[in-house]
Coordinates of C-alpha atoms in Angstrom, one line a residue:
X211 CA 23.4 -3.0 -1.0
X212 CA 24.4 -5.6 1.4
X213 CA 22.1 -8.9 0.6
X214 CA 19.9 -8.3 3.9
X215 CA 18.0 -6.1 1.9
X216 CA 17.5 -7.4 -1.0
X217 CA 14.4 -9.2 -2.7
X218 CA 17.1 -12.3 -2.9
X219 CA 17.4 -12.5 1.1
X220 CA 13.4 -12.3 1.5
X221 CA 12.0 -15.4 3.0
X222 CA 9.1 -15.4 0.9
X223 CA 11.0 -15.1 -2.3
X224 CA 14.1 -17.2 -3.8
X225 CA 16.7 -15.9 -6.2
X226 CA 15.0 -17.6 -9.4
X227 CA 12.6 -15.7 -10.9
X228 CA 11.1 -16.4 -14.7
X229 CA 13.2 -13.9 -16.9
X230 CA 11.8 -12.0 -20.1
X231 CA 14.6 -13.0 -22.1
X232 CA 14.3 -10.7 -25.4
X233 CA 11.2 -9.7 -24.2
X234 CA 9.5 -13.4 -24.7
X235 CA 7.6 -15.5 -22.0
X236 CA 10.0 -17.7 -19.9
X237 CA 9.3 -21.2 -17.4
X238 CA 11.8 -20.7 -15.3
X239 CA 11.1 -20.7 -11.5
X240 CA 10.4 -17.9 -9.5
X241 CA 9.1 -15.8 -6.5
X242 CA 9.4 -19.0 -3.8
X243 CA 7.3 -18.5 -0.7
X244 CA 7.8 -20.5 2.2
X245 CA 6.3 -19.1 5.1
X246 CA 4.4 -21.9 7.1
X247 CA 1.1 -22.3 9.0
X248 CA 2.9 -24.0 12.1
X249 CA 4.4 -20.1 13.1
X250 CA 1.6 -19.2 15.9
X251 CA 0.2 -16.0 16.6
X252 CA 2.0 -13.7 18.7
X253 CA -0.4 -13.7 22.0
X254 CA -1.2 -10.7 23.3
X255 CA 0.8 -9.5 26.7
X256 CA -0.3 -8.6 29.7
X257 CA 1.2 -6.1 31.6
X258 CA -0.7 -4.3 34.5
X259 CA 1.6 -1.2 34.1
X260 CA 2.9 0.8 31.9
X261 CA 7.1 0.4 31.2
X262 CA 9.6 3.1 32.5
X263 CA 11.3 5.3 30.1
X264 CA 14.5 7.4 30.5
X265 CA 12.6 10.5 28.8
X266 CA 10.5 12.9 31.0
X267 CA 7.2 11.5 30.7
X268 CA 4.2 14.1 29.6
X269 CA 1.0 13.8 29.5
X270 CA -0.5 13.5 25.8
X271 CA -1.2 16.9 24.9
X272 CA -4.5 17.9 22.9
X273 CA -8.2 17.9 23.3
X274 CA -10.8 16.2 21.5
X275 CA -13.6 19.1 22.2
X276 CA -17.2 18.1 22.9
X277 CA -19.0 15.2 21.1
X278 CA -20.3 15.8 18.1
X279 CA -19.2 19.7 18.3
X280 CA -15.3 18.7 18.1
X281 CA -15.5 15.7 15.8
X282 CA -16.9 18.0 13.3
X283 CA -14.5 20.9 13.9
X284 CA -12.2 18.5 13.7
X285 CA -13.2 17.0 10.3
X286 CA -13.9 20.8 8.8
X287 CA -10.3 21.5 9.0
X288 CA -9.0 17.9 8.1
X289 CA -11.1 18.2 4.8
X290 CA -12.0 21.3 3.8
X291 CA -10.0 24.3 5.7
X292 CA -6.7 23.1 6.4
X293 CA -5.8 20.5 4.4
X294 CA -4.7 16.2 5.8
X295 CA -0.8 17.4 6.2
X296 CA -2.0 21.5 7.3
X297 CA -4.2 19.5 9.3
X298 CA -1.3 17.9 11.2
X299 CA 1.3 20.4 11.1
X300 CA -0.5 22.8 12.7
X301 CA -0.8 20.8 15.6
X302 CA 2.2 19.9 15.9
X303 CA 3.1 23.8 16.4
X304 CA 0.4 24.1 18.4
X305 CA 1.1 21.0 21.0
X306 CA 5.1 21.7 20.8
X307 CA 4.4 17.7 20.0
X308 CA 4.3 14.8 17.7
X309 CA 2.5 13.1 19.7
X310 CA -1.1 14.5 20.4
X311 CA -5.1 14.0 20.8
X312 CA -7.6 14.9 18.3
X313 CA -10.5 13.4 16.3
X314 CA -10.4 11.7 12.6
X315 CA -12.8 11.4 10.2
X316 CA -15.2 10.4 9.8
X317 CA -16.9 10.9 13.1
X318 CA -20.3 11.1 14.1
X319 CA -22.5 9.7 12.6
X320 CA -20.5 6.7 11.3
X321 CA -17.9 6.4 14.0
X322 CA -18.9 6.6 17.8
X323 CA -15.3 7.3 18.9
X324 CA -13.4 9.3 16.7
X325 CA -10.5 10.5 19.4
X326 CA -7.4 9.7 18.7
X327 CA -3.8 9.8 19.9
X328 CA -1.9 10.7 16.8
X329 CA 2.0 9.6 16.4
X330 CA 3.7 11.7 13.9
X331 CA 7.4 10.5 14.3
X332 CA 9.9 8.2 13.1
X333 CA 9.7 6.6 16.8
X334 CA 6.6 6.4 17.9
X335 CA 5.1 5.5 14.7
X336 CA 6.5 2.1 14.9
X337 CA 4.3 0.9 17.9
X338 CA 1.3 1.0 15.2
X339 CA 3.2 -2.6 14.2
X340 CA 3.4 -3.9 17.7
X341 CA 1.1 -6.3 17.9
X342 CA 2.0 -6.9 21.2
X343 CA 0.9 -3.4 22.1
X344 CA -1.7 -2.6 19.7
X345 CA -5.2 -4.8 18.6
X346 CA -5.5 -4.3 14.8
X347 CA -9.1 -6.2 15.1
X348 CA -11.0 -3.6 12.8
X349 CA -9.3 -1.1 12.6
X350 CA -7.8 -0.9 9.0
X351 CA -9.8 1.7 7.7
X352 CA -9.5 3.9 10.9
X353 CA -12.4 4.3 13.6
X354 CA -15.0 3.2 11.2
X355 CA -16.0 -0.3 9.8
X356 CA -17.4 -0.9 6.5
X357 CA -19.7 -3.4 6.5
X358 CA -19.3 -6.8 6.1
X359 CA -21.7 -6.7 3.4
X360 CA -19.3 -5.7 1.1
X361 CA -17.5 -8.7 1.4
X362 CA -19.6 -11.8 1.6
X363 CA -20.9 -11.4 4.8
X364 CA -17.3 -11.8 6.0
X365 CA -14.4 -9.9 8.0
X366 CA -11.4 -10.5 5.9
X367 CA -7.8 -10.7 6.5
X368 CA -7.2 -6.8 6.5
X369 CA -9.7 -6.4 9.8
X370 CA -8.4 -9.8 11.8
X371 CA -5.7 -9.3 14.4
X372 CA -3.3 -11.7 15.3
X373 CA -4.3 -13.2 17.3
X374 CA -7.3 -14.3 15.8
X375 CA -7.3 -18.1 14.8
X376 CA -8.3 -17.2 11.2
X377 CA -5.5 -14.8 10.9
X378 CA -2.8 -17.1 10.3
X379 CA -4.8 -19.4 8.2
X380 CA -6.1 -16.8 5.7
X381 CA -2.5 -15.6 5.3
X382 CA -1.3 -18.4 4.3
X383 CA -3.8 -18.8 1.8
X384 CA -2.3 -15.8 0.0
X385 CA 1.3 -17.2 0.7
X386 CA 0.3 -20.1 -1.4
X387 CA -1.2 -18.4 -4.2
X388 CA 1.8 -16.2 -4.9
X389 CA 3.6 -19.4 -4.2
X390 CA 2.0 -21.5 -6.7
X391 CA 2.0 -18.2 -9.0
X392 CA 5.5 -17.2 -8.8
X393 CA 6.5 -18.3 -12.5
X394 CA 4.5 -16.3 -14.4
X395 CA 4.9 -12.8 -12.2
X396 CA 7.9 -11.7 -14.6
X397 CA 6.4 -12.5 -18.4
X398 CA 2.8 -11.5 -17.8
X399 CA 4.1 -8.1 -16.0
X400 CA 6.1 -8.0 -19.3
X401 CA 2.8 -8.2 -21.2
X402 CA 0.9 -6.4 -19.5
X403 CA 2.7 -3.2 -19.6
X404 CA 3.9 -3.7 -23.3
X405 CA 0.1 -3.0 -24.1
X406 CA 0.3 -0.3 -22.0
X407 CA 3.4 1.7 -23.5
X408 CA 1.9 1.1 -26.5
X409 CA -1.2 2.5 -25.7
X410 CA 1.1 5.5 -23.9
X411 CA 2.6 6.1 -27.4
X412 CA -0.4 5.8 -29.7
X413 CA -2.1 8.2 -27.7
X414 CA 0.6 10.6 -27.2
X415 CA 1.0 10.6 -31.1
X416 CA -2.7 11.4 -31.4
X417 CA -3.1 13.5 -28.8
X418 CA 0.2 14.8 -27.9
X419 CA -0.2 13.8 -24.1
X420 CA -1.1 10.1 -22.6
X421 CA -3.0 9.4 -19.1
X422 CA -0.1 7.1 -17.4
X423 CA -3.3 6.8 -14.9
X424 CA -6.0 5.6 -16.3
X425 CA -3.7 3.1 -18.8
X426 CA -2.0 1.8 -15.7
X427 CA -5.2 0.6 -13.7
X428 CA -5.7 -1.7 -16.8
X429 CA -3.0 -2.6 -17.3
X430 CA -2.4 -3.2 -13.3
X431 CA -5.7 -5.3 -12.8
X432 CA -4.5 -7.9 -15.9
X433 CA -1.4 -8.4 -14.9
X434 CA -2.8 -9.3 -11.4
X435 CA -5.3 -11.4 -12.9
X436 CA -2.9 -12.9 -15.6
X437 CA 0.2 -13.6 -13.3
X438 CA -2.1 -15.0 -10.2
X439 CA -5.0 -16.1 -11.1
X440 CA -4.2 -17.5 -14.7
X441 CA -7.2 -15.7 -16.4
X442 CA -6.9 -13.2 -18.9
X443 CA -9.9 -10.4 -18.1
X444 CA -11.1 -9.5 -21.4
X445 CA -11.8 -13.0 -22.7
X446 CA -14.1 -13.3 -20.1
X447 CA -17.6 -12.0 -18.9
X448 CA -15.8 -9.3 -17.1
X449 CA -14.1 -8.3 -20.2
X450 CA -12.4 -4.7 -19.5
X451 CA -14.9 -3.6 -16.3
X452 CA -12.7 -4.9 -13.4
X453 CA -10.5 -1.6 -12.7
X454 CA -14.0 0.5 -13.2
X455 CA -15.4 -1.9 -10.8
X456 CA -13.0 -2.5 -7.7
X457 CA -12.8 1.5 -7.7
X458 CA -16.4 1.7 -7.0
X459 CA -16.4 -0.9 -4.7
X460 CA -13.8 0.8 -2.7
X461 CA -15.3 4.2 -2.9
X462 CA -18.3 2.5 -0.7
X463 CA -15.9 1.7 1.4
X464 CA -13.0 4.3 1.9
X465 CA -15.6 6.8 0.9
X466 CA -16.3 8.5 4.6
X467 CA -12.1 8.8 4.8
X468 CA -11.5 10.6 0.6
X469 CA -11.7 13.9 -0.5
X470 CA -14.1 12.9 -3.4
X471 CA -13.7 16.3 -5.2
X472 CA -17.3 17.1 -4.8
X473 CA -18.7 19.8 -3.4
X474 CA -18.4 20.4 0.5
X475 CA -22.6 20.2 1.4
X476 CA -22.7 17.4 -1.1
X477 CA -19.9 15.4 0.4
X478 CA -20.6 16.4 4.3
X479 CA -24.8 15.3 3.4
X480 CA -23.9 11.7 2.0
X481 CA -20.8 9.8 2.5
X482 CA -19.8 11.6 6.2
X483 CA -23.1 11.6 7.1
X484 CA -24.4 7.2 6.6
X485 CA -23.3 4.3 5.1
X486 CA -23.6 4.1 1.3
X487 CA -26.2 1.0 1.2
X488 CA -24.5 -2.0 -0.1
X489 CA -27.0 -3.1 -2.5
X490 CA -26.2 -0.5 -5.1
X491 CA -22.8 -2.2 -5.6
X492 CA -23.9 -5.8 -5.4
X493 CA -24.0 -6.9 -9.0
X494 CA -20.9 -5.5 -9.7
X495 CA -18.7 -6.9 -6.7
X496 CA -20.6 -10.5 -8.0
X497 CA -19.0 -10.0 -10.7
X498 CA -15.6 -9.1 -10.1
X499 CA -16.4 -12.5 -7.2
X500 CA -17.6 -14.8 -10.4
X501 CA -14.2 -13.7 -12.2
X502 CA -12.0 -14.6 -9.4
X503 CA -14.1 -17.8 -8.3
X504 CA -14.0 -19.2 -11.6
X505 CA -10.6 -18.2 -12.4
X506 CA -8.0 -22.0 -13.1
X507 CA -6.3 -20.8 -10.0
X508 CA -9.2 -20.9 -7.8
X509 CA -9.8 -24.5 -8.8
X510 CA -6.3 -25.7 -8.7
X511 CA -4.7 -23.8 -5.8
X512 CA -7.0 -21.6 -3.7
X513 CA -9.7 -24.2 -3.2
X514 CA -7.5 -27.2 -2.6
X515 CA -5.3 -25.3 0.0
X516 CA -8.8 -23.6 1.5
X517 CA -9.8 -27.2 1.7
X518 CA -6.8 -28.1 3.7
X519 CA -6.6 -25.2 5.9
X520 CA -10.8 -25.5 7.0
X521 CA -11.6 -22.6 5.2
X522 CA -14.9 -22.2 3.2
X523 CA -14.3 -21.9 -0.4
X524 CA -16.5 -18.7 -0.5
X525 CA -14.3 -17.1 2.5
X526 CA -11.0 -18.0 0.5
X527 CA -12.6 -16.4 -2.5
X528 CA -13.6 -13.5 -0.8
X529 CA -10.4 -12.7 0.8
X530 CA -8.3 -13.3 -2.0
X531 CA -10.4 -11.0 -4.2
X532 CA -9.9 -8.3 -1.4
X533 CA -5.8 -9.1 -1.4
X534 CA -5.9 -8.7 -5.4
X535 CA -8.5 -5.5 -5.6
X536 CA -8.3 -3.7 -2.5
X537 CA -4.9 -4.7 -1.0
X538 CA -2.4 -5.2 -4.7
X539 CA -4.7 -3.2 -7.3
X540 CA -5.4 -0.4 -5.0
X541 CA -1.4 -0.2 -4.5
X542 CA -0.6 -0.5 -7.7
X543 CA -3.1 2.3 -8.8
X544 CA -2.1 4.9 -5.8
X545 CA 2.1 4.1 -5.8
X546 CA 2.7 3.3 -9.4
X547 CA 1.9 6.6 -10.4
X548 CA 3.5 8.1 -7.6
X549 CA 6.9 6.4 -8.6
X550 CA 6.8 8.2 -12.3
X551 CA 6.1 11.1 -10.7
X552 CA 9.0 11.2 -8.6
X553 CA 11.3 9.7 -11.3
X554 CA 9.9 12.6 -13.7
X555 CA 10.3 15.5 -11.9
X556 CA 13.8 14.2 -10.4
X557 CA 15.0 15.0 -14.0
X558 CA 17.5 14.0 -17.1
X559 CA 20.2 13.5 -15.0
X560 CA 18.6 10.6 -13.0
X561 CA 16.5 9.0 -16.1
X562 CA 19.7 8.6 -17.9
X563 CA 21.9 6.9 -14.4
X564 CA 18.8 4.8 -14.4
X565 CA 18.6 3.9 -18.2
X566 CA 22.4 3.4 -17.9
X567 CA 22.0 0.8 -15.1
X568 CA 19.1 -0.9 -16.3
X569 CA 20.3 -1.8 -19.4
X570 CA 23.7 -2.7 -18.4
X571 CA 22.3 -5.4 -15.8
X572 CA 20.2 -6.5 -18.3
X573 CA 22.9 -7.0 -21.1
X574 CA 24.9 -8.7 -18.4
X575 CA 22.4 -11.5 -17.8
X576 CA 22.1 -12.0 -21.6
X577 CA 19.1 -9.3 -22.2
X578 CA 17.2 -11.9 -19.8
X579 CA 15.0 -9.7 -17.0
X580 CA 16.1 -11.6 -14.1
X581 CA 16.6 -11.5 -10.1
X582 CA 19.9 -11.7 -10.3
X583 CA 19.9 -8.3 -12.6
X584 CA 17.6 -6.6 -10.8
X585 CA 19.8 -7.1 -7.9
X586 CA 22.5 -5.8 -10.1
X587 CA 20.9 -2.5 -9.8
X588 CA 21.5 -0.3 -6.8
X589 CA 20.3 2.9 -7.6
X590 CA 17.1 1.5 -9.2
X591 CA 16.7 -0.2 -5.6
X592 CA 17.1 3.1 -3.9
X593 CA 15.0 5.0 -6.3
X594 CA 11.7 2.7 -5.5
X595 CA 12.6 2.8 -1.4
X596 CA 13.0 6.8 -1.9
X597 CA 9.1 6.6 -3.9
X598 CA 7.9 4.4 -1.0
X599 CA 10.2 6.5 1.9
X600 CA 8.2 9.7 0.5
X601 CA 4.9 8.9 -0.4
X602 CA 3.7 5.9 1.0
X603 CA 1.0 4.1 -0.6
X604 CA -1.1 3.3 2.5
X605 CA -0.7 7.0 4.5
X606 CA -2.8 6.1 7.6
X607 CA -2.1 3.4 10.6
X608 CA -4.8 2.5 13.1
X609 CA -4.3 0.0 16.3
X610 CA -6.1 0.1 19.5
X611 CA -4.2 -0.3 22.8
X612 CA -4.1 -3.8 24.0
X613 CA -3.3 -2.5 27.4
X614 CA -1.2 0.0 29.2
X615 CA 1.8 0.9 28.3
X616 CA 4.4 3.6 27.4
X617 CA 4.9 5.3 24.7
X618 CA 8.1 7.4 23.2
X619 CA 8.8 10.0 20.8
X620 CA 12.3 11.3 20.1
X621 CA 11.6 13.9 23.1
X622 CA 9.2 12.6 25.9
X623 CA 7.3 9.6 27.0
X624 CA 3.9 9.3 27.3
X625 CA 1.5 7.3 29.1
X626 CA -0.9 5.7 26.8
X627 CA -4.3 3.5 28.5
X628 CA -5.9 0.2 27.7
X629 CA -8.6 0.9 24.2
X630 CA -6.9 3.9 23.4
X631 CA -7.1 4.3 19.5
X632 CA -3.8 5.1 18.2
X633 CA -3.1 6.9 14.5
X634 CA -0.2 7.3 12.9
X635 CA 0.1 9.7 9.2
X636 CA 3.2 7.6 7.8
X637 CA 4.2 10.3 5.7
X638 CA 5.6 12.6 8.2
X639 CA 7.1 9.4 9.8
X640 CA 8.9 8.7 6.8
X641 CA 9.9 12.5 6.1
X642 CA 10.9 12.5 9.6
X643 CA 13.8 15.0 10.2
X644 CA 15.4 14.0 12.8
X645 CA 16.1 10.6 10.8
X646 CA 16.7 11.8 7.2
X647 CA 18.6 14.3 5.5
X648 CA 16.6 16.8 3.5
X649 CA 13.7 14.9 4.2
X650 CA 11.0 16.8 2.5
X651 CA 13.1 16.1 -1.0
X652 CA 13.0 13.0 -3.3
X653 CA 16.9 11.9 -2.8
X654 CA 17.3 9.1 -5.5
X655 CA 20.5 7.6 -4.5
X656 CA 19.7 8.2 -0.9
X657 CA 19.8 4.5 0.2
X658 CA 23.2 3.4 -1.9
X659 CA 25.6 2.3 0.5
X660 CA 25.6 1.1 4.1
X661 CA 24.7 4.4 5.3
X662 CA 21.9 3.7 3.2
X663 CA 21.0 0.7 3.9
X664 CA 20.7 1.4 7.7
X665 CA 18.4 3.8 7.0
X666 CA 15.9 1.2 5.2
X667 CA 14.3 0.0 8.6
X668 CA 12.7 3.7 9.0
X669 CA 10.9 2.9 5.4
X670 CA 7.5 1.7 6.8
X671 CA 5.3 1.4 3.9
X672 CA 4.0 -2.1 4.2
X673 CA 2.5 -1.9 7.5
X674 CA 5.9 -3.0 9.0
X675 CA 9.9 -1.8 8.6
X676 CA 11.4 -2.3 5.3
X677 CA 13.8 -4.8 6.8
X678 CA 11.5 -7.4 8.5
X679 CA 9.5 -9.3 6.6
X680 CA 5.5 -10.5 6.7
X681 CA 4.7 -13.8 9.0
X682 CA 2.2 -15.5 9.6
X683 CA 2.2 -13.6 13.3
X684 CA 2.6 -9.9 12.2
X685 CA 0.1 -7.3 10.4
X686 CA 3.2 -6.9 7.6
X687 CA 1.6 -7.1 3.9
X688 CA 1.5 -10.3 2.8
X689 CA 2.7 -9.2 -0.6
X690 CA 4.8 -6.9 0.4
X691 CA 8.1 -8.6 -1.4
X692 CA 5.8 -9.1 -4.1
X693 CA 5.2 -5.1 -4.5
X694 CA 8.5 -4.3 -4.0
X695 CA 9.6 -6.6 -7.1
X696 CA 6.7 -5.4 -9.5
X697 CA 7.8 -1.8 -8.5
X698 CA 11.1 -2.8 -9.5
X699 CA 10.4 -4.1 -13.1
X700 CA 7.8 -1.1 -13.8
X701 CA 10.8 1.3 -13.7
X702 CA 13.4 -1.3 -15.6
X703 CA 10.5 -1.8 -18.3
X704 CA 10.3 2.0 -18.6
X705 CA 14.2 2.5 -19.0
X706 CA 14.4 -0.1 -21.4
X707 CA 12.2 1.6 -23.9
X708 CA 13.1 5.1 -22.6
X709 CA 15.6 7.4 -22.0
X710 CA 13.9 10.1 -20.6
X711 CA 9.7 11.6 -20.2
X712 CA 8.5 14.8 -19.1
X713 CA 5.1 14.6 -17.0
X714 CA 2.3 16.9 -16.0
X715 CA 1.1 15.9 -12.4
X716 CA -2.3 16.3 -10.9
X717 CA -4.4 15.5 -8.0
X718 CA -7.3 12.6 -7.7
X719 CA -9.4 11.3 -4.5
X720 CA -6.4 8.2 -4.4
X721 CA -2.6 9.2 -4.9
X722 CA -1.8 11.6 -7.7
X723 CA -2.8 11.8 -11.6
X724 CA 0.2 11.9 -13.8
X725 CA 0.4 12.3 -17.6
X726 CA 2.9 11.8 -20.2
X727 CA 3.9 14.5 -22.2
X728 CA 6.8 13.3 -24.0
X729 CA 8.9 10.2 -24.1
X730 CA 12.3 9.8 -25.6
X731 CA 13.0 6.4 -27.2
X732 CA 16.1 4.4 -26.2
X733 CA 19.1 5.9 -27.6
X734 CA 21.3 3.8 -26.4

């Protein structure tokens, strides 16, 4: 792939990178971030009208039904009778539209406006990022707030638009961190996972199958807190809890939105119905907060550039523990699953292109894991965009309209008013058919070439096109390069060992539960 695309061109990370040489811990530099704090907030526009547009205009088809009554209908189908993607494709039929009204859970009683225009295509989808269009104030977990409570008392980076002062300044916060950080990203991923493969293979010998799952969320948390933080979790208070932890802190927050698995009166009666009450999860988020706070990277970087920027030390804290747990953990734990599932069920064939690949670049660069070897590998490249192009990580996208304005699908234009609450399910963005080929299928080497490449900006997993990158003035993940590299090195770790694994996939209230059934050791 041309450089444009590649981790190399990011401007948040430079060609050096620490490499595992033989496997063993490395000083070399790495991951270079150099986004600045003097980039300004793109202002919101005013316009009094809403643009023309060469398509016939329409007006947004759908209907929201009466309060309460239709919310609930609404929230019936989405959960229980139809199914999230049922839930949309119907519609869709219905409407003779991707573009639509209807209501998203929760609804009453914890949202007071659940309507929604829902954008369902590859081109309308992309206003969700338009910050010049759309307020992302709030708004990250859809038309519902969890309460500050949660997190200090504070609104943190995920809920700030913009054009908020703090925005910028928060942001850079985690620029600096993986900044400071970048030398260690490579070795202690290394680590990290070598416990886990070998947990992987003990377990399948005992037990003849292994819970990729479950051994990944530990070993995703300690290489978060190894590699950017500089604290190893079990040799401290926290010891082995953290993963166990941040999930129940995020059920009390994404609760309302999951499919717990429990039964329907039971899940309708609690989390639909009110807030789970903070309190019950307050020891434990002080402890995953005492971790992080007392962590050598807190006291060398976080708390010297918090001190620069104006920020209090407990704000810094907090939003960098929601960046690691919520933001990078909760990633890791949803897509990293999600990738061996696709790799797995994509067969031989692929698994031995990939070993092939992998260990070629890594011979060439003298059995060193390096940046310059991972971007020796083009169809490893492909493979993780194809993983994020299918089943993105975060599926839903909220923004509320900042003012009039038009909006476009690949067939009509429609007229969308100030506060209007826009939604977007990514997944049939990115499965759109009108942009990709066979777009329901898992097409490895579908982003070799240019052909390929140009295809990249409709991969919209990080809250922004793969082609642009996060500022300081955009809602893009801040560690969006940052995820794209770790996804990376999880599949060249796994071809290094392996040649090929057979899986057995299953379903779980976040992204998919996959175990191993069988692994084939390097042959070759």
């Amino acid at each position: 792939m041309a450089t444009s695309t590649s981790i190399l061109s990011s401007p948040f990370l430079a060609p050096q990178l620490p490499s595992t040489r033989n496997h063993q811990r490395s000083r070399s530099p790495s991951l270079l971030v150099v986004a600045s704090v003097s980039e300004k907030p793109v202002p919101a526009v005013s316009v009094t009208s809403p643009e023309p547009s060469k398509l016939p205009i329409r007006k947004i088809p759908g209907d929201c039904g009466l309060p309460v009554i239709g919310p609930f209908k609404d929230r019936q189908d989405y959960f229980y009778k139809q199914g999230r993607d049922e839930f949309f494709k119907s519609r869709i039929q219905k409407y003779q539209s991707t573009v639509f009204r209807t209501n998203m859970p929760p609804g009453p009683f914890l949202a007071p406006n659940p309507n929604v225009v829902v954008l369902l295509d590859a081109k309308s989808f992309p206003t969700l990022f338009d910050t010049s269009k759309v307020d992302k104030r709030d708004v990250f977990t859809g038309t519902y707030m969890p309460s500050t409570d949660l997190t200090g008392g504070y609104r943190v980076l995920s809920y700030l638009d913009p054009s908020e002062p703090k925005h910028a300044l928060l942001k850079q916060v985690v620029f600096s961190l993986l900044k400071s950080r970048r030398t260690h990203v490579i070795p202690e991923f290394h680590n990290s996972y070598k416990e886990l493969f070998h947990a992987l293979e003990s377990d399948l010998a005992q037990n003849g199958k292994a819970s990729f799952t479950q051994a990944n969320d530990q070993a995703a948390f300690n290489f978060l807190a190894r590699s950017l933080f500089d604290s190893n979790p079990p040799d401290t208070p926290l010891s082995r809890d953290g993963p166990s932890l941040v999930q129940k802190w995020v059920l009390f927050q994404l609760g309302p939105i999951l499919r717990l698995g429990l039964p329907q009166f039971l899940e309708e009666s609690t989390v639909r119905t009110f807030r789970l009450p903070s309190f019950l999860i307050k020891k434990d988020y002080q402890r995953l907060y005492d971790f992080f706070y007392q962590s050598p990277a807190a006291s060398d970087i976080l708390f010297p550039e918090a001190d620069r920027l104006g920020i209090p030390r407990d704000e810094a804290c907090h939003n960098l523990l929601f960046a690691t747990c919520f933001n990078s953990f909760g990633g890791f734990k949803l897509f990293f699953p999600n990738v061996l599932k696709w790799i797995g069920r994509a067969g031989v064939k692929l698994h031995l292109r990939l070993a092939t690949e992998v260990r070629s670049a890594v011979a060439a660069a003298s059995g060193d894991i390096t940046m310059a070897a991972l971007e020796n590998m083009p169809l490893l490249k492909s493979v993780v965009y194809e993983a994020f192009r299918i089943d993105p990580p975060v599926p839903l996208q909220y923004g509320k309209a900042k003012r009039d304005f038009t909006l476009e699908s690949h067939d009509h234009a429609f007229h969308v008013k100030e506060g209007e609450m826009l939604f977007g399910y990514q997944p049939f963005a990115t499965k759109d058919p009108r942009i990709f080929d066979r777009a329901e299928e898992f097409v490895g080497d579908r982003f070799l070439g240019e052909d390929g490449e140009r295809l990249l900006k409709h991969v919209l997993w990080s809250n922004g096109p793969e082609t642009e990158s996060p500022s300081l003035s955009n809602k893009q993940c801040a560690g969006k390069d940052f995820v794209t590299l770790v996804s990376r090195l999880l599949v060249v770790e796994f071809f290094l060992r392996y040649d090929s694994f057979e899986i057995q996939v299953g379903t779980a209230p976040l992204g998919s539960s996959v175990t191993i059934t069988s692994l084939k050791r390097a042959s070759f």
